[in-house]
mmCIF file of C-alpha atoms and ligand atoms in Angstrom:
data_model
loop_
_atom_site.group_PDB
_atom_site.id
_atom_site.type_symbol
_atom_site.label_atom_id
_atom_site.label_comp_id
_atom_site.label_asym_id
_atom_site.label_seq_id
_atom_site.Cartn_x
_atom_site.Cartn_y
_atom_site.Cartn_z
ATOM 1 C CA MET A 90 -19.971 14.559 -9.694
ATOM 2 C CA SER A 91 -16.661 16.147 -8.741
ATOM 3 C CA LYS A 92 -15.607 15.467 -5.160
ATOM 4 C CA THR A 93 -12.900 16.930 -2.932
ATOM 5 C CA ILE A 94 -10.667 14.071 -1.874
ATOM 6 C CA LEU A 95 -7.838 14.097 0.644
ATOM 7 C CA VAL A 96 -5.045 11.576 0.049
ATOM 8 C CA THR A 97 -2.506 11.156 2.853
ATOM 9 C CA GLY A 98 0.797 9.637 1.808
ATOM 10 C CA SER A 99 0.130 11.082 -1.630
ATOM 11 C CA SER A 100 3.761 10.847 -2.771
ATOM 12 C CA GLY A 101 4.202 7.196 -1.963
ATOM 13 C CA PHE A 102 3.872 4.414 -4.494
ATOM 14 C CA ILE A 103 0.131 3.840 -4.073
ATOM 15 C CA GLY A 104 -0.574 7.526 -3.420
ATOM 16 C CA THR A 105 1.060 8.711 -6.635
ATOM 17 C CA ASN A 106 -0.949 6.238 -8.687
ATOM 18 C CA LEU A 107 -4.185 7.002 -6.818
ATOM 19 C CA VAL A 108 -3.844 10.790 -7.132
ATOM 20 C CA GLY A 109 -3.319 10.433 -10.905
ATOM 21 C CA LEU A 110 -6.455 8.328 -11.250
ATOM 22 C CA LEU A 111 -8.645 10.611 -9.084
ATOM 23 C CA LEU A 112 -7.505 13.688 -11.020
ATOM 24 C CA LYS A 113 -8.265 11.896 -14.280
ATOM 25 C CA GLN A 114 -11.758 11.255 -12.932
ATOM 26 C CA GLY A 115 -12.176 15.027 -12.495
ATOM 27 C CA HIS A 116 -11.971 15.326 -8.710
ATOM 28 C CA VAL A 117 -10.251 17.980 -6.645
ATOM 29 C CA VAL A 118 -7.405 16.248 -4.824
ATOM 30 C CA ILE A 119 -5.546 17.432 -1.735
ATOM 31 C CA GLY A 120 -2.331 15.471 -1.315
ATOM 32 C CA ILE A 121 -0.263 15.468 1.848
ATOM 33 C CA ASP A 122 3.019 13.762 2.583
ATOM 34 C CA ASN A 123 6.026 14.327 4.851
ATOM 35 C CA PHE A 124 8.447 12.446 2.545
ATOM 36 C CA SER A 125 9.600 10.230 5.411
ATOM 37 C CA SER A 126 9.532 7.243 3.078
ATOM 38 C CA SER A 127 8.690 8.733 -0.294
ATOM 39 C CA GLU A 128 10.446 10.685 -2.993
ATOM 40 C CA LYS A 129 9.832 14.434 -3.405
ATOM 41 C CA TRP A 130 9.716 14.380 -7.202
ATOM 42 C CA LYS A 131 6.449 12.452 -7.054
ATOM 43 C CA SER A 132 4.715 15.408 -5.394
ATOM 44 C CA GLU A 133 5.644 17.509 -8.449
ATOM 45 C CA ILE A 134 4.119 15.266 -11.097
ATOM 46 C CA TYR A 135 0.623 16.769 -10.951
ATOM 47 C CA LYS A 136 1.608 20.288 -9.914
ATOM 48 C CA ASP A 137 0.278 21.893 -13.115
ATOM 49 C CA ASN A 138 -3.176 20.416 -12.618
ATOM 50 C CA PRO A 139 -5.398 23.181 -11.154
ATOM 51 C CA ASN A 140 -7.407 20.559 -9.274
ATOM 52 C CA TYR A 141 -4.371 19.389 -7.290
ATOM 53 C CA TYR A 142 -3.186 20.869 -3.998
ATOM 54 C CA PHE A 143 -0.138 19.478 -2.251
ATOM 55 C CA PHE A 144 1.142 20.147 1.268
ATOM 56 C CA GLU A 145 4.245 18.840 2.977
ATOM 57 C CA VAL A 146 3.045 17.918 6.451
ATOM 58 C CA ASP A 147 3.142 15.001 8.881
ATOM 59 C CA ILE A 148 -0.345 13.699 9.725
ATOM 60 C CA ALA A 149 0.802 13.331 13.334
ATOM 61 C CA GLU A 150 1.183 17.149 13.545
ATOM 62 C CA LYS A 151 -2.363 18.065 14.392
ATOM 63 C CA ASP A 152 -2.138 21.870 14.521
ATOM 64 C CA GLU A 153 -0.313 22.185 11.216
ATOM 65 C CA LEU A 154 -2.623 19.672 9.567
ATOM 66 C CA ASP A 155 -5.738 21.499 10.801
ATOM 67 C CA ARG A 156 -4.326 24.858 9.720
ATOM 68 C CA LEU A 157 -3.572 23.690 6.172
ATOM 69 C CA LEU A 158 -6.854 21.876 5.684
ATOM 70 C CA GLY A 159 -8.836 24.736 7.227
ATOM 71 C CA GLN A 160 -8.752 26.578 3.898
ATOM 72 C CA PHE A 161 -10.951 23.959 2.244
ATOM 73 C CA GLN A 162 -14.713 24.309 2.493
ATOM 74 C CA LYS A 163 -15.349 20.619 2.105
ATOM 75 C CA VAL A 164 -13.663 17.251 2.113
ATOM 76 C CA ASP A 165 -15.881 14.439 0.841
ATOM 77 C CA GLU A 166 -13.523 11.489 1.043
ATOM 78 C CA ILE A 167 -10.202 10.626 2.660
ATOM 79 C CA TYR A 168 -7.827 7.889 1.540
ATOM 80 C CA ASN A 169 -5.435 7.346 4.425
ATOM 81 C CA LEU A 170 -2.222 5.901 3.002
ATOM 82 C CA ALA A 171 0.385 7.702 5.115
ATOM 83 C CA CYS A 172 2.821 5.183 6.634
ATOM 84 C CA PRO A 173 6.187 3.688 5.726
ATOM 85 C CA ALA A 174 5.328 0.294 4.259
ATOM 86 C CA SER A 175 8.449 -1.519 3.134
ATOM 87 C CA PRO A 176 10.117 -3.630 5.843
ATOM 88 C CA PRO A 177 13.556 -1.915 5.788
ATOM 89 C CA ARG A 178 11.883 1.514 5.766
ATOM 90 C CA TYR A 179 9.518 0.954 8.683
ATOM 91 C CA MET A 180 12.251 -0.781 10.676
ATOM 92 C CA ASN A 181 14.362 2.393 10.292
ATOM 93 C CA LEU A 182 11.385 4.587 11.204
ATOM 94 C CA SER A 183 9.896 2.394 13.911
ATOM 95 C CA LEU A 184 8.657 5.077 16.320
ATOM 96 C CA GLU A 185 7.355 7.240 13.459
ATOM 97 C CA THR A 186 5.510 4.167 12.154
ATOM 98 C CA ILE A 187 3.798 3.709 15.514
ATOM 99 C CA THR A 188 2.979 7.436 15.770
ATOM 100 C CA VAL A 189 1.477 7.690 12.294
ATOM 101 C CA ASN A 190 -0.812 4.754 13.030
ATOM 102 C CA THR A 191 -1.990 6.090 16.402
ATOM 103 C CA GLU A 192 -1.839 9.893 16.696
ATOM 104 C CA GLY A 193 -1.857 10.343 12.918
ATOM 105 C CA MET A 194 -4.794 7.985 12.526
ATOM 106 C CA MET A 195 -6.800 9.867 15.166
ATOM 107 C CA ASN A 196 -5.988 13.247 13.610
ATOM 108 C CA ILE A 197 -7.286 12.027 10.257
ATOM 109 C CA LEU A 198 -10.464 10.651 11.795
ATOM 110 C CA GLU A 199 -11.032 13.943 13.616
ATOM 111 C CA ILE A 200 -10.821 15.689 10.242
ATOM 112 C CA ALA A 201 -13.304 13.189 8.812
ATOM 113 C CA LYS A 202 -15.634 13.884 11.736
ATOM 114 C CA ARG A 203 -15.421 17.640 11.198
ATOM 115 C CA TYR A 204 -16.129 17.456 7.454
ATOM 116 C CA GLY A 205 -18.484 14.472 7.532
ATOM 117 C CA ALA A 206 -16.085 12.724 5.122
ATOM 118 C CA LYS A 207 -15.959 9.034 4.291
ATOM 119 C CA VAL A 208 -12.626 7.397 5.095
ATOM 120 C CA LEU A 209 -10.835 4.522 3.431
ATOM 121 C CA HIS A 210 -7.984 3.434 5.681
ATOM 122 C CA THR A 211 -5.264 1.233 4.244
ATOM 123 C CA SER A 212 -4.316 -1.582 6.548
ATOM 124 C CA THR A 213 -2.208 -4.555 5.548
ATOM 125 C CA SER A 214 -1.860 -8.304 5.273
ATOM 126 C CA GLU A 215 0.886 -7.873 7.912
ATOM 127 C CA ILE A 216 -1.805 -7.710 10.569
ATOM 128 C CA TYR A 217 -2.011 -11.516 10.102
ATOM 129 C CA GLY A 218 1.712 -11.727 11.005
ATOM 130 C CA ASP A 219 3.351 -15.055 10.147
ATOM 131 C CA PRO A 220 -0.010 -16.705 9.478
ATOM 132 C CA LEU A 221 -0.913 -20.180 10.715
ATOM 133 C CA VAL A 222 -4.033 -20.203 8.557
ATOM 134 C CA HIS A 223 -3.746 -20.259 4.792
ATOM 135 C CA PRO A 224 -5.115 -18.492 2.782
ATOM 136 C CA GLN A 225 -5.878 -15.606 5.112
ATOM 137 C CA HIS A 226 -9.552 -14.770 5.526
ATOM 138 C CA GLU A 227 -10.558 -11.527 7.250
ATOM 139 C CA ASP A 228 -11.819 -13.494 10.271
ATOM 140 C CA TYR A 229 -8.346 -14.879 10.979
ATOM 141 C CA ARG A 230 -6.879 -12.986 13.930
ATOM 142 C CA GLY A 231 -3.244 -13.451 13.098
ATOM 143 C CA ASN A 232 0.025 -14.635 14.565
ATOM 144 C CA VAL A 233 1.952 -11.481 15.388
ATOM 145 C CA ASN A 234 5.042 -10.937 17.517
ATOM 146 C CA THR A 235 4.617 -7.859 19.729
ATOM 147 C CA ILE A 236 8.360 -7.495 20.305
ATOM 148 C CA GLY A 237 10.178 -8.026 17.036
ATOM 149 C CA PRO A 238 11.516 -5.967 14.142
ATOM 150 C CA ARG A 239 8.193 -6.017 12.261
ATOM 151 C CA SER A 240 6.060 -5.242 15.336
ATOM 152 C CA CYS A 241 6.034 -1.457 14.876
ATOM 153 C CA TYR A 242 4.262 -1.939 11.564
ATOM 154 C CA ASP A 243 2.162 -5.019 12.325
ATOM 155 C CA GLU A 244 0.948 -3.829 15.699
ATOM 156 C CA GLY A 245 0.779 -0.234 14.441
ATOM 157 C CA LYS A 246 -1.639 -1.262 11.723
ATOM 158 C CA ARG A 247 -3.597 -3.463 14.123
ATOM 159 C CA ILE A 248 -4.196 -0.579 16.543
ATOM 160 C CA SER A 249 -5.046 1.705 13.599
ATOM 161 C CA GLU A 250 -7.856 -0.705 12.726
ATOM 162 C CA THR A 251 -9.056 -0.588 16.337
ATOM 163 C CA ILE A 252 -9.034 3.218 16.278
ATOM 164 C CA CYS A 253 -11.160 3.099 13.098
ATOM 165 C CA TYR A 254 -13.532 0.707 14.825
ATOM 166 C CA GLU A 255 -13.900 3.030 17.823
ATOM 167 C CA TYR A 256 -14.494 6.141 15.693
ATOM 168 C CA HIS A 257 -17.131 4.229 13.796
ATOM 169 C CA ARG A 258 -18.741 2.907 16.984
ATOM 170 C CA LEU A 259 -18.608 6.145 18.973
ATOM 171 C CA PHE A 260 -19.232 8.727 16.251
ATOM 172 C CA ASN A 261 -20.829 6.661 13.505
ATOM 173 C CA LEU A 262 -18.159 7.640 10.960
ATOM 174 C CA ASP A 263 -18.280 5.888 7.597
ATOM 175 C CA ILE A 264 -14.904 4.110 7.576
ATOM 176 C CA LYS A 265 -13.699 1.376 5.260
ATOM 177 C CA ILE A 266 -10.643 -0.722 6.101
ATOM 178 C CA VAL A 267 -8.703 -2.321 3.266
ATOM 179 C CA ARG A 268 -6.085 -4.957 4.075
ATOM 180 C CA ILE A 269 -3.634 -4.652 1.214
ATOM 181 C CA PHE A 270 -1.534 -7.650 0.193
ATOM 182 C CA ASN A 271 1.816 -7.282 -1.623
ATOM 183 C CA THR A 272 1.316 -4.794 -4.446
ATOM 184 C CA TYR A 273 3.670 -3.550 -7.162
ATOM 185 C CA GLY A 274 3.655 -1.216 -10.136
ATOM 186 C CA PRO A 275 5.001 2.062 -11.509
ATOM 187 C CA PHE A 276 6.268 4.683 -9.033
ATOM 188 C CA MET A 277 7.600 2.083 -6.611
ATOM 189 C CA ASP A 278 10.735 3.459 -5.060
ATOM 190 C CA PRO A 279 13.635 1.340 -6.394
ATOM 191 C CA GLN A 280 15.484 1.862 -3.102
ATOM 192 C CA ASP A 281 12.787 0.687 -0.749
ATOM 193 C CA GLY A 282 14.062 -2.871 -0.544
ATOM 194 C CA ARG A 283 10.950 -4.722 -1.666
ATOM 195 C CA VAL A 284 11.360 -8.014 -3.429
ATOM 196 C CA ILE A 285 9.988 -7.084 -6.871
ATOM 197 C CA THR A 286 11.972 -3.849 -7.160
ATOM 198 C CA ASN A 287 15.116 -5.523 -5.848
ATOM 199 C CA PHE A 288 14.880 -8.454 -8.255
ATOM 200 C CA VAL A 289 13.961 -6.411 -11.335
ATOM 201 C CA LEU A 290 16.729 -3.863 -10.776
ATOM 202 C CA GLN A 291 19.278 -6.550 -9.956
ATOM 203 C CA ALA A 292 18.311 -8.382 -13.151
ATOM 204 C CA LEU A 293 18.446 -5.230 -15.304
ATOM 205 C CA ASN A 294 21.980 -4.632 -13.968
ATOM 206 C CA ASN A 295 22.961 -8.312 -14.372
ATOM 207 C CA GLU A 296 23.764 -8.359 -10.649
ATOM 208 C CA ASP A 297 23.212 -11.257 -8.275
ATOM 209 C CA ILE A 298 19.582 -11.839 -7.295
ATOM 210 C CA THR A 299 19.377 -11.794 -3.491
ATOM 211 C CA ILE A 300 16.982 -14.389 -2.148
ATOM 212 C CA TYR A 301 16.496 -14.155 1.612
ATOM 213 C CA GLY A 302 16.368 -17.653 3.097
ATOM 214 C CA ASP A 303 15.905 -20.606 0.735
ATOM 215 C CA GLY A 304 13.219 -18.899 -1.371
ATOM 216 C CA SER A 305 10.482 -21.329 -0.345
ATOM 217 C CA GLN A 306 8.457 -18.586 1.396
ATOM 218 C CA THR A 307 5.459 -17.500 -0.642
ATOM 219 C CA ARG A 308 3.786 -14.230 -1.529
ATOM 220 C CA SER A 309 0.992 -13.326 -3.918
ATOM 221 C CA PHE A 310 1.529 -10.166 -5.906
ATOM 222 C CA GLN A 311 -1.113 -7.716 -6.975
ATOM 223 C CA TYR A 312 -0.745 -5.120 -9.714
ATOM 224 C CA ILE A 313 -1.494 -1.538 -8.686
ATOM 225 C CA ASP A 314 -4.421 -1.093 -11.119
ATOM 226 C CA ASP A 315 -6.306 -3.937 -9.439
ATOM 227 C CA LEU A 316 -5.729 -2.445 -5.993
ATOM 228 C CA LEU A 317 -6.962 1.016 -7.050
ATOM 229 C CA ASP A 318 -10.036 -0.541 -8.618
ATOM 230 C CA GLY A 319 -10.802 -2.383 -5.357
ATOM 231 C CA MET A 320 -10.207 0.697 -3.187
ATOM 232 C CA ILE A 321 -12.413 2.991 -5.265
ATOM 233 C CA ARG A 322 -15.184 0.392 -5.427
ATOM 234 C CA TYR A 323 -15.061 0.034 -1.648
ATOM 235 C CA MET A 324 -15.162 3.807 -1.125
ATOM 236 C CA GLU A 325 -18.293 3.969 -3.268
ATOM 237 C CA ARG A 326 -20.124 1.043 -1.617
ATOM 238 C CA ASP A 327 -22.543 1.547 1.204
ATOM 239 C CA ILE A 328 -21.795 -1.545 3.288
ATOM 240 C CA PRO A 329 -21.429 -2.184 7.038
ATOM 241 C CA PHE A 330 -18.140 -1.389 8.792
ATOM 242 C CA GLN A 331 -15.600 -4.153 8.242
ATOM 243 C CA ALA A 332 -12.110 -4.970 6.968
ATOM 244 C CA ILE A 333 -11.738 -6.359 3.448
ATOM 245 C CA ASN A 334 -8.700 -8.058 1.903
ATOM 246 C CA ILE A 335 -7.587 -6.724 -1.464
ATOM 247 C CA GLY A 336 -4.896 -8.776 -3.134
ATOM 248 C CA ASN A 337 -4.177 -11.277 -5.859
ATOM 249 C CA PRO A 338 -4.509 -14.888 -4.680
ATOM 250 C CA GLU A 339 -2.064 -16.318 -7.237
ATOM 251 C CA GLU A 340 0.729 -17.562 -5.003
ATOM 252 C CA PHE A 341 4.430 -17.899 -5.899
ATOM 253 C CA THR A 342 7.532 -18.877 -3.995
ATOM 254 C CA ILE A 343 10.219 -16.211 -3.916
ATOM 255 C CA LEU A 344 12.477 -18.619 -5.846
ATOM 256 C CA GLU A 345 9.849 -18.881 -8.600
ATOM 257 C CA LEU A 346 9.651 -15.095 -8.724
ATOM 258 C CA ALA A 347 13.439 -14.802 -9.073
ATOM 259 C CA GLU A 348 13.494 -17.318 -11.921
ATOM 260 C CA MET A 349 10.640 -15.543 -13.672
ATOM 261 C CA VAL A 350 12.359 -12.149 -13.476
ATOM 262 C CA ILE A 351 15.656 -13.552 -14.769
ATOM 263 C CA LYS A 352 13.885 -15.204 -17.702
ATOM 264 C CA MET A 353 11.805 -12.153 -18.588
ATOM 265 C CA THR A 354 14.790 -9.781 -18.552
ATOM 266 C CA ASN A 355 17.238 -12.229 -20.209
ATOM 267 C CA ALA A 356 19.563 -11.410 -17.332
ATOM 268 C CA LYS A 357 22.917 -13.073 -16.744
ATOM 269 C CA SER A 358 22.347 -12.746 -13.000
ATOM 270 C CA LYS A 359 22.845 -15.672 -10.690
ATOM 271 C CA ILE A 360 20.767 -16.368 -7.639
ATOM 272 C CA ILE A 361 22.430 -16.057 -4.239
ATOM 273 C CA PHE A 362 20.895 -17.036 -0.920
ATOM 274 C CA CYS A 363 21.182 -14.597 2.022
ATOM 275 C CA ASP A 364 19.987 -14.644 5.639
ATOM 276 C CA LEU A 365 16.242 -14.664 6.143
ATOM 277 C CA PRO A 366 15.135 -11.586 8.145
ATOM 278 C CA LYS A 367 13.608 -12.294 11.580
ATOM 279 C CA ASP A 368 9.830 -12.856 11.634
ATOM 280 C CA ASP A 369 9.630 -12.940 7.816
ATOM 281 C CA PRO A 370 6.229 -14.552 7.082
ATOM 282 C CA LYS A 371 6.586 -18.019 5.520
ATOM 283 C CA GLN A 372 3.464 -17.783 3.418
ATOM 284 C CA ARG A 373 0.909 -15.224 2.374
ATOM 285 C CA LYS A 374 -2.124 -15.433 0.156
ATOM 286 C CA PRO A 375 -5.388 -13.551 0.496
ATOM 287 C CA ASP A 376 -8.821 -15.076 0.683
ATOM 288 C CA ILE A 377 -10.651 -12.541 -1.478
ATOM 289 C CA SER A 378 -14.135 -14.060 -1.365
ATOM 290 C CA LYS A 379 -15.464 -11.083 0.604
ATOM 291 C CA ALA A 380 -14.166 -8.505 -1.881
ATOM 292 C CA MET A 381 -15.526 -10.539 -4.773
ATOM 293 C CA LYS A 382 -18.957 -10.742 -3.203
ATOM 294 C CA LEU A 383 -19.308 -7.305 -1.598
ATOM 295 C CA LEU A 384 -17.390 -5.169 -4.088
ATOM 296 C CA ASP A 385 -18.019 -7.223 -7.208
ATOM 297 C CA TRP A 386 -14.253 -7.060 -7.662
ATOM 298 C CA ARG A 387 -11.533 -9.448 -8.754
ATOM 299 C CA PRO A 388 -7.905 -8.935 -9.761
ATOM 300 C CA ARG A 389 -7.368 -8.982 -13.517
ATOM 301 C CA VAL A 390 -3.609 -8.589 -14.011
ATOM 302 C CA ARG A 391 -1.559 -11.783 -13.860
ATOM 303 C CA LEU A 392 1.971 -11.646 -12.462
ATOM 304 C CA GLU A 393 3.668 -12.123 -15.807
ATOM 305 C CA GLU A 394 1.689 -9.260 -17.363
ATOM 306 C CA GLY A 395 2.346 -6.921 -14.446
ATOM 307 C CA LEU A 396 6.045 -7.809 -14.373
ATOM 308 C CA THR A 397 6.279 -6.956 -18.074
ATOM 309 C CA GLU A 398 4.848 -3.503 -17.281
ATOM 310 C CA ILE A 399 7.193 -2.857 -14.379
ATOM 311 C CA ILE A 400 10.276 -4.058 -16.269
ATOM 312 C CA VAL A 401 9.459 -1.632 -19.099
ATOM 313 C CA TYR A 402 8.819 1.142 -16.554
ATOM 314 C CA TYR A 403 12.196 0.714 -14.859
ATOM 315 C CA LYS A 404 14.029 0.371 -18.171
ATOM 316 C CA ILE A 405 12.663 3.720 -19.354
ATOM 317 C CA LYS A 406 12.638 5.602 -16.068
ATOM 318 C CA TYR A 407 15.942 4.566 -14.589
ATOM 319 C CA TYR A 408 17.992 3.498 -17.565
ATOM 320 C CA GLY A 409 16.567 5.713 -20.318
ATOM 321 C CA ILE A 410 16.209 2.651 -22.521
ATOM 322 C CA LEU A 411 13.456 2.956 -25.093
ATOM 323 C CA VAL A 412 11.661 -0.330 -25.515
HETATM 324 N N1 UDP B 119 12.976 -10.867 -0.253
HETATM 325 C C1 UDP B 119 14.034 -11.508 -0.882
HETATM 326 N N2 UDP B 119 14.997 -10.750 -1.475
HETATM 327 C C2 UDP B 119 14.955 -9.392 -1.506
HETATM 328 C C3 UDP B 119 13.866 -8.732 -0.877
HETATM 329 C C4 UDP B 119 12.905 -9.511 -0.254
HETATM 330 O O1 UDP B 119 14.115 -12.753 -0.908
HETATM 331 O O2 UDP B 119 15.868 -8.778 -2.092
HETATM 332 C C5 UDP B 119 11.918 -11.696 0.366
HETATM 333 C C6 UDP B 119 11.543 -11.279 1.787
HETATM 334 O O3 UDP B 119 12.395 -11.916 2.728
HETATM 335 C C7 UDP B 119 10.101 -11.776 1.860
HETATM 336 C C8 UDP B 119 9.582 -11.585 0.447
HETATM 337 O O4 UDP B 119 10.730 -11.526 -0.395
HETATM 338 O O5 UDP B 119 10.050 -13.139 2.196
HETATM 339 C C9 UDP B 119 8.743 -10.334 0.263
HETATM 340 O O6 UDP B 119 9.475 -9.260 0.794
HETATM 341 P P1 UDP B 119 9.006 -7.748 0.693
HETATM 342 O O7 UDP B 119 10.023 -6.942 1.439
HETATM 343 O O8 UDP B 119 8.738 -7.363 -0.709
HETATM 344 O O9 UDP B 119 7.598 -7.650 1.449
HETATM 345 P P2 UDP B 119 6.928 -8.405 2.699
HETATM 346 O O10 UDP B 119 5.890 -9.272 2.069
HETATM 347 O O11 UDP B 119 7.944 -9.210 3.450
HETATM 348 O O12 UDP B 119 6.367 -7.307 3.508
#
């Protein structure tokens, strides 16, 4: 059955992929974005699809948001993705990052209340901070600095989860919280400073690969298709209010990632070691047992496969190279 689905942050990396998938499934999609950390051209991609409506608006601007959405008779589901998510981006937009996760979050939940819509809110592995427990299970409460460069995002997302909890408790809203671990795929902004985009573009240009620190810190990387599968499954499940990790538990050091990218692109790049940013988590790997059990979900794309996809994507999109 066709649903009307609101996607906030629709022009970001995850939003662009999600909107495409929901339209393909035959739903009416309302996308909103203020382009604070996304590229305008992505809002144009689906403009010829009669089921797609796009509005440039900040979710923290309640009156404007209510006015634009007022023209829709129904909203069945809301995917709340609006927020800068790459470390350099949210550090540059620190106050906006806090606002979107507090005022913006409440505005979205008020809309959900009015329409009786289900909400899937995207939180993050960053709420675990620089974790002292490994891998990170949802019950782990984290090791977060309240006054550091990452705090606007980490604490912003933590309070956004609390706001979800209160709207569920007070008004019985159906809200699902997903804690997303490092994800990559097509439509990632090459300028947003993330490790996979940086390394792939550096390698394609035969430039130095910039490892921050000694490269021994770990991350586990999830391909976008696996994330979307997990998010849509969660939206469709009728399960008690809770947060669920969605990520790929295959863990790599950043040095291993750099070597893999160089090998896969046949790059002549050399690795250089730069300063490690403050509060950069030393390790990260999701415990996904909950998602496996409750959503009957597991990631399917291995890093090497996903990297092949993204290398081809950047070669075609940014270098016009046919592969
Ligand atoms: N990183 C790196 N070189 C880069 C960009 C990032 O070594 O050019 C490191 C960064 O310090 C972190 C990891 O790669 O340890 C992942 O960084 P990213 O910004 O992708 O996301 P994070 O997981 O830190 O939010």
